Tab-separated table of C-alpha atoms in Angstrom:
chain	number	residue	atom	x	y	z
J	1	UNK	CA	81.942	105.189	101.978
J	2	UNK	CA	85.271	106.671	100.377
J	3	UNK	CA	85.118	107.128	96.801
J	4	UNK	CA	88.688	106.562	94.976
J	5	UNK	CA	90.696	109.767	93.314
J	6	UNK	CA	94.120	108.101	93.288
J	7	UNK	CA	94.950	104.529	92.275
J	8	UNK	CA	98.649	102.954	92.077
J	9	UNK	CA	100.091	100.080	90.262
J	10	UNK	CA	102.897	98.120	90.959
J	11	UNK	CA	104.133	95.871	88.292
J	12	UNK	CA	106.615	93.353	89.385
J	13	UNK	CA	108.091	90.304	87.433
J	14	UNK	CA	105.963	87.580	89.181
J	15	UNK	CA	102.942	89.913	90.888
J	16	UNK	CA	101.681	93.014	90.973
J	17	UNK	CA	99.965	95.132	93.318
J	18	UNK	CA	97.254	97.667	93.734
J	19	UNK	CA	96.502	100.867	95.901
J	20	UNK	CA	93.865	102.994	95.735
J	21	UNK	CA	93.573	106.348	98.373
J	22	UNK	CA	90.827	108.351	98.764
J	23	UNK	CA	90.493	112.417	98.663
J	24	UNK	CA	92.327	112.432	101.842
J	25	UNK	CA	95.416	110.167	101.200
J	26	UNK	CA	93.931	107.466	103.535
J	27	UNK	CA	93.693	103.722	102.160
J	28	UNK	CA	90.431	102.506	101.035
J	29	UNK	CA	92.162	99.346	98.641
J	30	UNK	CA	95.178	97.060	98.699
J	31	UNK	CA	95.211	94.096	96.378
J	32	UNK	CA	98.319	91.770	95.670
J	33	UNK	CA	97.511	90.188	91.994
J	34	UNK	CA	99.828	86.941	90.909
C-alpha cells in the first residue's frame, strides 16, 4: 500500500477536487467533492 507525500486541491466555484500521489508521482487518490 502507497502511503501519500503530496496532496492537491482544486477549489472551483461549484466543486472541488482532490489528488493525492505517492513518493513516486503515481496516483493513489482522486475525489470530486460538490
Amino acid at each position: 500500500m502507497s502511503s501519500v507525500s503530496l496532496i492537491g486541491i482544486d477549489i472551483g466555484k461549484h466543486t472541488f477536487h482532490l489528488h493525492a500521489q505517492d513518493k513516486f508521482g503515481k496516483e493513489v487518490m482522486r475525489k470530486k467533492c460538490s
